[in-house]
Coordinates of C-alpha atoms in Angstrom, one line a residue:
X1 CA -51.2 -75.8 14.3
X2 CA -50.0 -79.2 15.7
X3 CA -46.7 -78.0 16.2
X4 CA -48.0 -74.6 17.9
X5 CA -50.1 -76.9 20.3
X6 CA -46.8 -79.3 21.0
X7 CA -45.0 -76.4 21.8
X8 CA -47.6 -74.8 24.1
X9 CA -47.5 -78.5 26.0
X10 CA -44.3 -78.6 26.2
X11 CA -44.0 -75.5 28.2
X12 CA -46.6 -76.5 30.1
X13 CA -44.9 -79.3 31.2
X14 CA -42.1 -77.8 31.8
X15 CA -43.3 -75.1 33.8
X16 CA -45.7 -77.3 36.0
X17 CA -42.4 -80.0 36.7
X18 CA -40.6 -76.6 38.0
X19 CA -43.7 -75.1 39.9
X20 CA -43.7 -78.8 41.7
X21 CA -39.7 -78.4 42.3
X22 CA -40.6 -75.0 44.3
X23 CA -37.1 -73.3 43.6
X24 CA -38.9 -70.3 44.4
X25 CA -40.0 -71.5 48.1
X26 CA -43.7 -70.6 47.0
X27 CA -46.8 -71.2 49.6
X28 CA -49.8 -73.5 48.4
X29 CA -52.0 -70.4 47.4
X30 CA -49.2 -69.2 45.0
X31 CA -48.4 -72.2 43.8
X32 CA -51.8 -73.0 42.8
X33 CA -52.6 -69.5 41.3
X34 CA -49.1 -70.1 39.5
X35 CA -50.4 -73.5 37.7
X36 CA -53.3 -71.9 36.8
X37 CA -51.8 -69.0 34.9
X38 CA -49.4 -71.3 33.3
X39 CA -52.6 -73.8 32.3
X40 CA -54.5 -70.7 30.7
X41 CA -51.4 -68.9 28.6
X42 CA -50.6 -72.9 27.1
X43 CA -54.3 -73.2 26.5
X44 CA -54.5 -69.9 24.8
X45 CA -51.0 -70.4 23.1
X46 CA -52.1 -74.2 21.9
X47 CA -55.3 -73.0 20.1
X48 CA -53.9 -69.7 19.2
X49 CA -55.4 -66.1 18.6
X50 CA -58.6 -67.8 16.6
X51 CA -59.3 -70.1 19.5
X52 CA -59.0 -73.4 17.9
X53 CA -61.3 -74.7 15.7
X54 CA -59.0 -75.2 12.9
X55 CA -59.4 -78.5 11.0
X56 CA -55.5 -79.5 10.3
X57 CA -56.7 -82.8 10.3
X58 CA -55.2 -84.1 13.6
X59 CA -57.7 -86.1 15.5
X60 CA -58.3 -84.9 19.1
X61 CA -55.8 -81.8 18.9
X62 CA -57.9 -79.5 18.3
X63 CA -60.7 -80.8 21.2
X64 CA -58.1 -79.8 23.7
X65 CA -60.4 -77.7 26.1
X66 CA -58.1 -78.1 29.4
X67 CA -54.9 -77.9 30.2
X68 CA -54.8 -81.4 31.7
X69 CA -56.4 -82.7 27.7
X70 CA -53.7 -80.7 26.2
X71 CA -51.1 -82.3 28.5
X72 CA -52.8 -85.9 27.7
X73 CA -53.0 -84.9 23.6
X74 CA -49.3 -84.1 24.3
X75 CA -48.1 -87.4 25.7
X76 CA -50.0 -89.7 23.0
X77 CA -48.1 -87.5 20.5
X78 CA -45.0 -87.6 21.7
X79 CA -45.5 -91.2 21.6
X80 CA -46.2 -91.3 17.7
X81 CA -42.9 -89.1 17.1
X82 CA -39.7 -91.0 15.9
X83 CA -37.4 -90.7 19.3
X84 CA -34.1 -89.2 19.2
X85 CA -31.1 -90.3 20.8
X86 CA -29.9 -86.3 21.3
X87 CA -27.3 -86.3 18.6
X88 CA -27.1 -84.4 15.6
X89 CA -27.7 -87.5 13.5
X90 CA -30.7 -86.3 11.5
X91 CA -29.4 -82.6 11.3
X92 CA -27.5 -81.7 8.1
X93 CA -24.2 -80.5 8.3
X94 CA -23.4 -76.9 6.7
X95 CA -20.1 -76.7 4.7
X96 CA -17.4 -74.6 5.5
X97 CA -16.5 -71.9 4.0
X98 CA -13.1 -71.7 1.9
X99 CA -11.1 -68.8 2.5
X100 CA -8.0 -67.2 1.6
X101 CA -6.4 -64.4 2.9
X102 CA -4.3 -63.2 0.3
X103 CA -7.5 -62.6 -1.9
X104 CA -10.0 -60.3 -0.2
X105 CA -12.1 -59.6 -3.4
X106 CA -12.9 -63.3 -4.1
X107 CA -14.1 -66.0 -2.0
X108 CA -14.9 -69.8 -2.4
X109 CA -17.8 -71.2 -1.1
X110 CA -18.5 -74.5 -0.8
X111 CA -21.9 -73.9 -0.4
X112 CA -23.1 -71.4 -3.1
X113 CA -21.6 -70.0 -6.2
X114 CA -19.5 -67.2 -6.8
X115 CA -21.5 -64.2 -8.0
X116 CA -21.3 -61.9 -10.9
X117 CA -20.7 -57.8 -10.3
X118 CA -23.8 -57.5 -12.8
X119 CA -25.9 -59.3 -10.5

């Protein structure tokens, strides 16, 4: 649920930074009627098809009743998260595959074990 509500700010974020950018040369009326469609679909997305209400134990995440809360919840969690520097240092690596060419029926894997015809 957290995560579904960090996501929904996110996008929200996003999309309000962009709708402020204008790339799409928008008047004031559409620009406001644009923010307030993207404000209701995170809302709905951030407390999800039950609409909120469900205790995960996060305080003030689930009390999000406007956009601009969400966007406030957002920023004080983003805060508590550990920051990344934008490398792949806490990503595991996966292991390459050994492969020869000469033997098409068997392959070495670094990764998982070679398995059985009977299995």
């Amino acid at each position: 649920a957290i995560q579904r509500r960090a996501t929904a700010a996110q996008k929200l974020e996003e999309t309000l930074a962009r709708l402020e950018s204008n790339p799409d040369n928008l008047n004031s009326k559409e620009k406001r009627t644009a923010k307030r469609k993207a404000e209701a679909i995170a809302l709905e997305e951030a407390l999800g098809n039950d609409g909120g209400g469900d205790d995960d134990g996060e305080k003030g995440a689930s009390s999000c009743n406007s956009a601009e809360e969400l966007l406030s919840w957002y920023r004080e969690y983003r805060k508590q998260q550990p920051q990344t520097d934008g490398t792949n240092a806490g990503k595991k690596k996966r292991k390459k595959r050994k492969h020869d060419d000469d033997d098409d029926d068997e392959h070495d894997y670094d990764d998982e074990p070679p398995k059985l015809l009977s299995e």
